[in-house]
Coordinates of C-alpha atoms and ligand atoms in Angstrom, one line a residue:
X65 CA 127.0 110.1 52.2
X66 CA 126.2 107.2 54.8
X67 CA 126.0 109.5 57.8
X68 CA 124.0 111.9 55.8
X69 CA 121.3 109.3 55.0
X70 CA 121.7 108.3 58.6
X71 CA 120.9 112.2 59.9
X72 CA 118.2 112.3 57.6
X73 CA 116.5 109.1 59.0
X74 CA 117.1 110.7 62.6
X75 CA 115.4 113.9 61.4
X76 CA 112.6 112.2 59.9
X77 CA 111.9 109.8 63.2
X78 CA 112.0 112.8 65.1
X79 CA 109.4 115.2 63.2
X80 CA 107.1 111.7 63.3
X81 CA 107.6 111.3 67.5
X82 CA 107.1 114.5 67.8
X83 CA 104.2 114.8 65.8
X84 CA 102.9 111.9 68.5
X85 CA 103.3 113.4 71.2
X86 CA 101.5 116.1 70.0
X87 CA 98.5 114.2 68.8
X88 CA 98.7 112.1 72.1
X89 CA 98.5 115.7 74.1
X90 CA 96.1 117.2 71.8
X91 CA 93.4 114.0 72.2
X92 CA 94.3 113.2 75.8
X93 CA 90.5 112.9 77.5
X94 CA 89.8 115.0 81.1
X95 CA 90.2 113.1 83.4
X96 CA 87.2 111.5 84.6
X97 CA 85.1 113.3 87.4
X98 CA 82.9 111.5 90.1
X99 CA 81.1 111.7 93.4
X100 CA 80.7 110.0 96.5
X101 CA 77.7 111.2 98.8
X102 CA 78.3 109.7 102.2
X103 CA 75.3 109.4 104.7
X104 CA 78.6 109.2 107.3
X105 CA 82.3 109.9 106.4
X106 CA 84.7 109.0 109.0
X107 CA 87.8 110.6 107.2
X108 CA 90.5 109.0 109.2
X109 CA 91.3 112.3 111.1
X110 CA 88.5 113.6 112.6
X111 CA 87.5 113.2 115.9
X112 CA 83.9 112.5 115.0
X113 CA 82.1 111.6 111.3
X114 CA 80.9 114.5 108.8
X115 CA 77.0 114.0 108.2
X116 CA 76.0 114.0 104.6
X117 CA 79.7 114.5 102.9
X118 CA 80.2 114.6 99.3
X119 CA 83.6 113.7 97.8
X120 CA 84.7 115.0 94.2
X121 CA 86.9 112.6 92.8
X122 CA 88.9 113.4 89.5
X123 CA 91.0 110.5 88.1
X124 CA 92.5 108.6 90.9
X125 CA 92.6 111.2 93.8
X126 CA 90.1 113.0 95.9
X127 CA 89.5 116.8 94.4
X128 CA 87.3 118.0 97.7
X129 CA 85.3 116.7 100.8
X130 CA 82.6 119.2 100.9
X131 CA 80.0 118.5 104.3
X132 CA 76.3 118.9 102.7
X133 CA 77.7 119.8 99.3
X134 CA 76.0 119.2 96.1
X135 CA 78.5 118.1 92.9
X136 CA 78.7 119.9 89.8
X137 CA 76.6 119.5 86.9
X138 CA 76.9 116.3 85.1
X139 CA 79.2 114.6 87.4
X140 CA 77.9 111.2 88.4
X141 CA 77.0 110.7 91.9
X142 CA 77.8 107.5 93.6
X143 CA 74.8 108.2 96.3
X144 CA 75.4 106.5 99.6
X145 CA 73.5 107.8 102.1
X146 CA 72.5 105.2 104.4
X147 CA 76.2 104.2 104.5
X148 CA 79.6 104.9 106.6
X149 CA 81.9 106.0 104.1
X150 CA 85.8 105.1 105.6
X151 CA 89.1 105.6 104.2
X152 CA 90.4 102.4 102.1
X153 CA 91.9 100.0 105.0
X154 CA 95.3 99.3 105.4
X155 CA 96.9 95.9 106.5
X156 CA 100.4 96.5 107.2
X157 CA 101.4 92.9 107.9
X158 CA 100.4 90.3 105.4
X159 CA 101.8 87.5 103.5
X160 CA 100.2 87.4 99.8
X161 CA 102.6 83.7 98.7
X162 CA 101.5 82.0 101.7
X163 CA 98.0 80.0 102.4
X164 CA 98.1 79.3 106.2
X165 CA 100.5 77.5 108.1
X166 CA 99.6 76.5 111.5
X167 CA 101.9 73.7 111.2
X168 CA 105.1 73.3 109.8
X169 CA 103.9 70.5 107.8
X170 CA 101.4 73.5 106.2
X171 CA 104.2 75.4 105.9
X172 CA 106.7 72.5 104.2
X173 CA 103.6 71.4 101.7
X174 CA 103.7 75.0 100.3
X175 CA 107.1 75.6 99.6
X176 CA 108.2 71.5 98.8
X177 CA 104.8 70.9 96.2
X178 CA 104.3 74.2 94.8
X179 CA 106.0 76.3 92.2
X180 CA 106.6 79.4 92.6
X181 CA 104.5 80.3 89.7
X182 CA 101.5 78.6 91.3
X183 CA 102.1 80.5 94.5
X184 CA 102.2 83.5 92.6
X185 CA 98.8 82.6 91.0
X186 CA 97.4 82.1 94.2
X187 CA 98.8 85.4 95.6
X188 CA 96.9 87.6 92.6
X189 CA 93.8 85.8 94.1
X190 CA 94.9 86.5 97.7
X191 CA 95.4 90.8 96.7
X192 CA 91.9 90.4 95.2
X193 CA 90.4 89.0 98.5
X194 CA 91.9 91.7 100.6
X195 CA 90.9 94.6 98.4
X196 CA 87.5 92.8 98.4
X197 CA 87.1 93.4 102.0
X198 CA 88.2 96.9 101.9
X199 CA 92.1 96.7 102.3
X200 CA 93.3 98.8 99.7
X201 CA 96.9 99.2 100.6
X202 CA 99.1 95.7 102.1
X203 CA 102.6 95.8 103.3
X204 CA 103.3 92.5 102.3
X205 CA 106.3 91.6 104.9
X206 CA 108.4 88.5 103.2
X207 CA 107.7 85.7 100.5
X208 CA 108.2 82.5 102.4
X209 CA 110.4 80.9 100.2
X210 CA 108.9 82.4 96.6
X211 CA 111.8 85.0 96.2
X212 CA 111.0 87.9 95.0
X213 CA 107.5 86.7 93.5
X214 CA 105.5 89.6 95.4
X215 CA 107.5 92.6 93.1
X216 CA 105.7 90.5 90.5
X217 CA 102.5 90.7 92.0
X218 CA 102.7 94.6 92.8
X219 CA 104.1 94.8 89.0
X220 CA 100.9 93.5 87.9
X221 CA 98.7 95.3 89.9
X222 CA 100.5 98.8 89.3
X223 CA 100.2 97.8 85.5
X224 CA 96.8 97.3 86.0
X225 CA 96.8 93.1 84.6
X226 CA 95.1 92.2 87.7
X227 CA 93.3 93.5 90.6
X228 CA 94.5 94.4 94.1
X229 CA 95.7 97.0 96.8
X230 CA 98.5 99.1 96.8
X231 CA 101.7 97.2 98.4
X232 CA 105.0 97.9 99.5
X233 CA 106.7 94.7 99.6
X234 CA 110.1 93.0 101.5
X235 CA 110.8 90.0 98.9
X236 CA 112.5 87.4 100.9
X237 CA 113.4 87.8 104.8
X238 CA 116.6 87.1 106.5
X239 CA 117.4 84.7 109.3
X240 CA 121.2 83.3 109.6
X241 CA 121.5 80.2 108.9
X242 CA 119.2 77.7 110.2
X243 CA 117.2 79.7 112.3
X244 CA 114.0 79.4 109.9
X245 CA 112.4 76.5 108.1
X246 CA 111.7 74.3 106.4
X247 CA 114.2 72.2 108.5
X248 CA 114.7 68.5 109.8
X249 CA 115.6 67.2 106.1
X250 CA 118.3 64.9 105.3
X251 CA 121.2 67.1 104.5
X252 CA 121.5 64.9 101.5
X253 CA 118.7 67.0 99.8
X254 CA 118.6 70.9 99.1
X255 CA 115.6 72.1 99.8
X256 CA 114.0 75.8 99.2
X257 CA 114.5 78.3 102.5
X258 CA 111.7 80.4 103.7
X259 CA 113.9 82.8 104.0
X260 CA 117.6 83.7 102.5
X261 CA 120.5 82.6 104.9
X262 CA 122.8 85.6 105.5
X263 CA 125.8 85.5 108.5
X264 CA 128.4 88.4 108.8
X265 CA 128.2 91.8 108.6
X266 CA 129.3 91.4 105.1
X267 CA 126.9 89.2 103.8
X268 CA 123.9 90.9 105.1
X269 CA 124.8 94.4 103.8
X270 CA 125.3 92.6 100.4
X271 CA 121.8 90.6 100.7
X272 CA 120.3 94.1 101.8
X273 CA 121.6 95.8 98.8
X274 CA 120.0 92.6 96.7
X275 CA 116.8 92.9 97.7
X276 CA 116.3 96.1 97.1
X277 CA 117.9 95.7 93.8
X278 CA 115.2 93.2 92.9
X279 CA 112.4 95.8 94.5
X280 CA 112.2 95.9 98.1
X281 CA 110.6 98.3 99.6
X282 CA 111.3 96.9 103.4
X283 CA 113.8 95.0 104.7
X284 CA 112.3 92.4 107.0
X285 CA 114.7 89.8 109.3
X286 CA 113.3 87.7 112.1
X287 CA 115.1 88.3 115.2
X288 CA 114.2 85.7 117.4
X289 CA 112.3 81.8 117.5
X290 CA 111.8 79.8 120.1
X291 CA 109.7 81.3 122.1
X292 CA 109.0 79.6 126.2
X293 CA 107.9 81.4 129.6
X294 CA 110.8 82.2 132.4
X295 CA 110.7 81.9 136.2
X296 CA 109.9 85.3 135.5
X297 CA 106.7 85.0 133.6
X298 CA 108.3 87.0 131.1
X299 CA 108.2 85.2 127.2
X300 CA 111.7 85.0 126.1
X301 CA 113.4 83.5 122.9
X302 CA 116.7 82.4 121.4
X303 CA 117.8 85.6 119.4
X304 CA 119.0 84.8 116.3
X305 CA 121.3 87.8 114.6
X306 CA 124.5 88.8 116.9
X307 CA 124.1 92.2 117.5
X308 CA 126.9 93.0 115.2
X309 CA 124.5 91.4 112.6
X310 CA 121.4 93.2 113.4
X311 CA 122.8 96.1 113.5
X312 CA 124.7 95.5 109.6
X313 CA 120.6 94.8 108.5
X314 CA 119.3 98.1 109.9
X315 CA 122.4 100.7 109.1
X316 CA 122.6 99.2 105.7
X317 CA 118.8 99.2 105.0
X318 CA 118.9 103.2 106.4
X319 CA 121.9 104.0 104.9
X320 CA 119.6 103.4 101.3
X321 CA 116.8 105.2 102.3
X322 CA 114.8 102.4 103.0
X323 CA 113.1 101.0 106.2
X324 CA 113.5 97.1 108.5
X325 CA 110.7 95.7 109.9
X326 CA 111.7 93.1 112.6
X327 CA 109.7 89.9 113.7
X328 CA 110.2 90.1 117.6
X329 CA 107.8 87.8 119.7
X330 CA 110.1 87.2 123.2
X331 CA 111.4 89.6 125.2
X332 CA 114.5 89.1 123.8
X333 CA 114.5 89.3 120.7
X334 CA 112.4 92.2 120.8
X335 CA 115.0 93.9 123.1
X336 CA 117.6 92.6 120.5
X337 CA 115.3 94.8 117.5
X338 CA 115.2 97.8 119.7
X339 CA 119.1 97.8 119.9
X340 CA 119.5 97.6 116.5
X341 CA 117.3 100.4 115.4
X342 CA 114.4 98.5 113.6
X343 CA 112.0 101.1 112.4
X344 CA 108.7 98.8 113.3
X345 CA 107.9 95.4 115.8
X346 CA 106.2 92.9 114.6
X347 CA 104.2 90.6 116.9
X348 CA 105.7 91.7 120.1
X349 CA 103.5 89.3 122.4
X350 CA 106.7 89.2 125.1
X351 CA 107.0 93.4 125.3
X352 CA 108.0 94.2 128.8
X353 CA 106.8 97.4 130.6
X354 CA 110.1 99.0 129.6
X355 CA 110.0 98.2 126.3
X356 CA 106.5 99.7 125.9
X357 CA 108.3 102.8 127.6
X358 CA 110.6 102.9 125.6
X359 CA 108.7 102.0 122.1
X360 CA 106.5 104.9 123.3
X361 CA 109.7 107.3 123.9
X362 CA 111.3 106.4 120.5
X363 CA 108.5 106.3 117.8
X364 CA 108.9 103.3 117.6
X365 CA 105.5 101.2 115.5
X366 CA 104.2 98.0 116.6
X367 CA 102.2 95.9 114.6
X368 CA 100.5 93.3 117.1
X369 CA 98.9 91.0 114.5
X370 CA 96.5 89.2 117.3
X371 CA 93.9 87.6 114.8
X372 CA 96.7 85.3 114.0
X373 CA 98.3 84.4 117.0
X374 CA 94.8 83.8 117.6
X375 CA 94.1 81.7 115.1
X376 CA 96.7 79.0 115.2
X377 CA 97.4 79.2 119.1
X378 CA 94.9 75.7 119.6
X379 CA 96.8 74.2 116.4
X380 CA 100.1 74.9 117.6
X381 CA 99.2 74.0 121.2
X382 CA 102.3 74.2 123.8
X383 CA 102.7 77.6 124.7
X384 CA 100.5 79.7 121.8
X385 CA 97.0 79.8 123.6
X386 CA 99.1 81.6 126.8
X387 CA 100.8 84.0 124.5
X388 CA 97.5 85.2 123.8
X389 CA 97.1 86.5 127.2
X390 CA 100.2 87.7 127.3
X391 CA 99.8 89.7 124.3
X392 CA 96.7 90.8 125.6
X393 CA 98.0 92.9 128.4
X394 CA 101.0 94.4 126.2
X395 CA 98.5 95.6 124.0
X396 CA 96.8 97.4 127.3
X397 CA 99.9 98.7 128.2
X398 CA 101.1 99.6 125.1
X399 CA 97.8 101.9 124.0
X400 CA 98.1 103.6 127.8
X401 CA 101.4 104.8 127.2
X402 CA 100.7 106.1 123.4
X403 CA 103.3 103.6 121.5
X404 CA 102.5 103.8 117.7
X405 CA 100.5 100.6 117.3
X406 CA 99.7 100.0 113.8
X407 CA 96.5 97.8 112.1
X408 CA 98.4 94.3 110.8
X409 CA 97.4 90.8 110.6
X410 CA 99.7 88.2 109.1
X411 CA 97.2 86.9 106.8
X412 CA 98.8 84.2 105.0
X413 CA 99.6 82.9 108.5
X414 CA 96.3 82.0 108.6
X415 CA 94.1 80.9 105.3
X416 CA 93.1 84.5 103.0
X417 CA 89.3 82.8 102.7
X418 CA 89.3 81.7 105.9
X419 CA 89.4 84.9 108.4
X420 CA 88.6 88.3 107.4
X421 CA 91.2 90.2 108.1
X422 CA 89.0 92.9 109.7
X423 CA 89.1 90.8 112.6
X424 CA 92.1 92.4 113.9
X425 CA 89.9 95.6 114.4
X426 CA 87.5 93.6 116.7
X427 CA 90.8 92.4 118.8
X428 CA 91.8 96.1 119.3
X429 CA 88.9 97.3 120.3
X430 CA 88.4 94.9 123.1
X431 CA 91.7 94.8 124.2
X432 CA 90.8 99.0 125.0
X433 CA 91.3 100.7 122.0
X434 CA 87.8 103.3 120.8
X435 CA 86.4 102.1 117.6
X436 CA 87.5 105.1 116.2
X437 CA 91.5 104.3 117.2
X438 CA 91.0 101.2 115.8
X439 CA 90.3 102.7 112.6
X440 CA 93.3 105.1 112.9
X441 CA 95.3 102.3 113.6
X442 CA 94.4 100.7 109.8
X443 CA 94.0 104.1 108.1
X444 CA 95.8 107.0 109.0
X445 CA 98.5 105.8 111.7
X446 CA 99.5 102.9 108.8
X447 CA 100.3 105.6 106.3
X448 CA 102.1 107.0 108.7
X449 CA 104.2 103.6 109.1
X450 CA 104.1 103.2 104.9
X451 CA 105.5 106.6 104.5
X452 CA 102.4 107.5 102.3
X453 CA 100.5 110.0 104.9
X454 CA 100.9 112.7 101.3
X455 CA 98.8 109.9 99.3
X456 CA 96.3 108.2 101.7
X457 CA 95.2 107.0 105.3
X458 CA 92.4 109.4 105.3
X459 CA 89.6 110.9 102.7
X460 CA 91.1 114.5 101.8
X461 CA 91.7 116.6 99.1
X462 CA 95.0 115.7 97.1
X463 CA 94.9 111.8 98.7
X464 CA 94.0 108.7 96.5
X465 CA 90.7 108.4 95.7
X466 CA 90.4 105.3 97.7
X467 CA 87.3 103.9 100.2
X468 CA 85.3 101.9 101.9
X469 CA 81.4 101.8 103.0
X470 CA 79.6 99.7 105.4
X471 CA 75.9 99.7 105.7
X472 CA 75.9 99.8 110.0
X473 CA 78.0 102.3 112.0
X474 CA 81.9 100.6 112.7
X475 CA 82.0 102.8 116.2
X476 CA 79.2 101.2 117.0
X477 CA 80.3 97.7 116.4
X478 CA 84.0 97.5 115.0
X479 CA 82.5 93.8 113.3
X480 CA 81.1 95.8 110.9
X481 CA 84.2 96.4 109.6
X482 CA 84.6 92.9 108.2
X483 CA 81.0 93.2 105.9
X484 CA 82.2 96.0 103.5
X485 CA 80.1 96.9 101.5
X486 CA 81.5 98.9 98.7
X487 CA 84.7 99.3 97.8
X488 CA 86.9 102.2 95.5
X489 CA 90.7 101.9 94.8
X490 CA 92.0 105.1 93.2
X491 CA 88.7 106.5 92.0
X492 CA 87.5 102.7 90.1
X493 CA 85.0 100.8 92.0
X494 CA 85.7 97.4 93.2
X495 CA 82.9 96.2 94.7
X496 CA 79.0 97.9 95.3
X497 CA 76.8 95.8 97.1
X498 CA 74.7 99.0 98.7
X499 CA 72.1 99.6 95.3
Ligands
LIG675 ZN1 104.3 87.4 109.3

């Protein structure tokens, strides 16, 4: 009798879903159709811009790119055509939880007199300042001590409660013990980490499979501090995993399909992250000619962030200012023998309203790169890096309906890439400053 009853409920909720889903299928609207005229387009791939391009958007992804093509009747035209239309830029270095720190005392501040929650506040505002100036994909590359805060913040993007790029995100960093602050506390107090302490092979495959448990999409680990100048004029640094270590971080992180980015500014610890097998470089300032070699040889990405080093290098005084130089010529190096370099920044190490982060473009190009390799390096070369080159790094048929306009030409002056002008993440516009 009971399980009758109970059947007959089952039934009944059943016929009613399905009758939902049928009504839901039934009144589901088109998807909305729109188009972009672009005086310019520089599509990310091309070796020079398309003249007068029209892009047919439907939903969130680009439908055609169509040189002098008119769009189809009653489709609204976005007209742009004293503009340079540009894939949406990509950052592939930031810090979202973090407001500057050219000082450890910056640094200490955040993570002793805020909560988590307020840096998580502050880090929706942060997304919205980067997609604001035309970075609509971040690979956000460790929380600084606010655990796994930046899953929240792609949540809420994703789930469209706030505003801001696309990210793939590492949560919180690993160092062994006591090689990252804040430190020089009494050992009477605990204080937060900036990173999560992990030593032993053991310990760092478990904090591996962690993160990624609680939504990492990269596994970043800082394989060197201290950075000082040799006899040899090379910048070295104390490595901080045993190669045993390092090598735990990147077979695990592989071994789970996913990918280990590795902070590496001396020498050494940047030849300590090549014997281990980390996927991209981050900084790099102390590469050596046969590192570049071999970067080059094995695919290897490098991610130079210079706007930063830049930034704090008077701050931080001692040897910063001359690791600018030094970074300088690696960079030279590095773009003559073809190594992967990739558009990132490390905003957060400096403040999100203070720089643009379309700074780093200007770097590049006078360090040697063409205006329009500097662009490749924060459009199509970092989807490359993100593992996204199916949904975006340039504007094409079947990619996300995501760009960027400037009013003046970028491969004339690169600068112009820090006054964008309009702004479209997945077929919504941002920002439209050019009626
Ligand atoms: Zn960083």
């Amino acid at each position: 009798m009971r399980t009758s009853l109970r059947s007959g409920i089952v039934l009944a909720l059943l016929a009613f879903c399905g009758g939902c889903i049928c009504a839901q299928q039934a009144s589901a609207p088109a998807p909305k159709r729109v188009a972009v005229r672009a005086g310019h387009l520089i599509d990310g791939k091309s070796d020079t811009p398309v003249a007068n391009a029209l892009i047919l958007i439907e939903g969130n992804k680009i439908v055609s790119v169509t040189p002098g093509g008119s769009a189809p009747a009653g489709v609204e035209v976005i007209d742009l055509p004293n503009a340079t239309v540009l894939p949406g830029l990509v950052d592939a270095h930031t810090h979202v939880l973090l407001q500057g720190d050219i000082t450890a005392e910056d640094y200490d501040k955040q993570l002793l007199k805020q909560s988590i929650p307020y840096r998580a506040i502050l880090a929706a505002r942060n997304a919205q300042i980067a997609l604001s100036h035309g970075f609509t994909a971040l690979r956000d590359l460790e929380t600084e001590g606010a655990m796994y805060a930046d899953v929240d913040v792609k949540k809420a993007i994703n789930d469209g409660e706030i505003t801001g790029p696309h990210m793939q995100v590492a949560t919180r960093a690993m160092t062994p013990t006591g090689m990252y602050g804040p430190l020089g506390y009494s050992w009477e107090i605990r204080i937060p980490q900036g990173v999560q302490y992990v030593d032993g092979a053991e310990e760092i495959r478990k904090a591996v499979r962690e993160q990624v448990m609680y939504g990492a999409d990269w596994i970043k680990y800082y394989s060197d501090h201290g950075y000082f100048y040799g006899p040899d004029g090379v910048l070295h640094s104390h490595v901080n995993f045993t190669d045993e270590e390092a090598r735990a971080i990147v077979e695990e992180t592989h071994r789970i399909g996913k990918k280990v980015a590795a902070h590496a500014i001396g020498s050494d610890g940047i030849a300590a992250a090549l014997r281990a097998g980390a996927d991209t470089i981050e900084h790099g300032d102390g590469l050596t000619d046969p590192q570049v070699e071999e970067m080059a040889r094995r695919g290897i990405y490098w991610v130079p962030t210079i706007a930063v080093g830049a930034y704090v290098a008077n701050g931080r005084a001692g040897n910063w200012p001359k690791m600018v130089e030094t970074e300088k010529k690696a960079f030279q190096l590095a773009l003559k023998k073809d190594v992967k370099i990739v558009m990132g920044t490390d905003a957060g190490g400096f403040d999100w309203r203070g720089l643009n982060e379309a700074k780093e473009f200007e770097y590049y190009v006078n360090y040697g790169m063409t205006p329009m390799q500097a662009i490749r390096s924060g459009t199509s070369a970092a989807a490359e890096l993100l593992g996204w080159t199916d949904r975006m790094g340039s504007v094409e048929a079947g990619k996300w309906a995501d760009l960027v306009a400037v009013s003046g030409d970028p491969l004339k002056d690169i600068a112009e890439l820090q006054r964008v002008k309009f702004v479209m993440k997945g077929g919504a516009v941002i920002k439209n400053e050019l009626h």
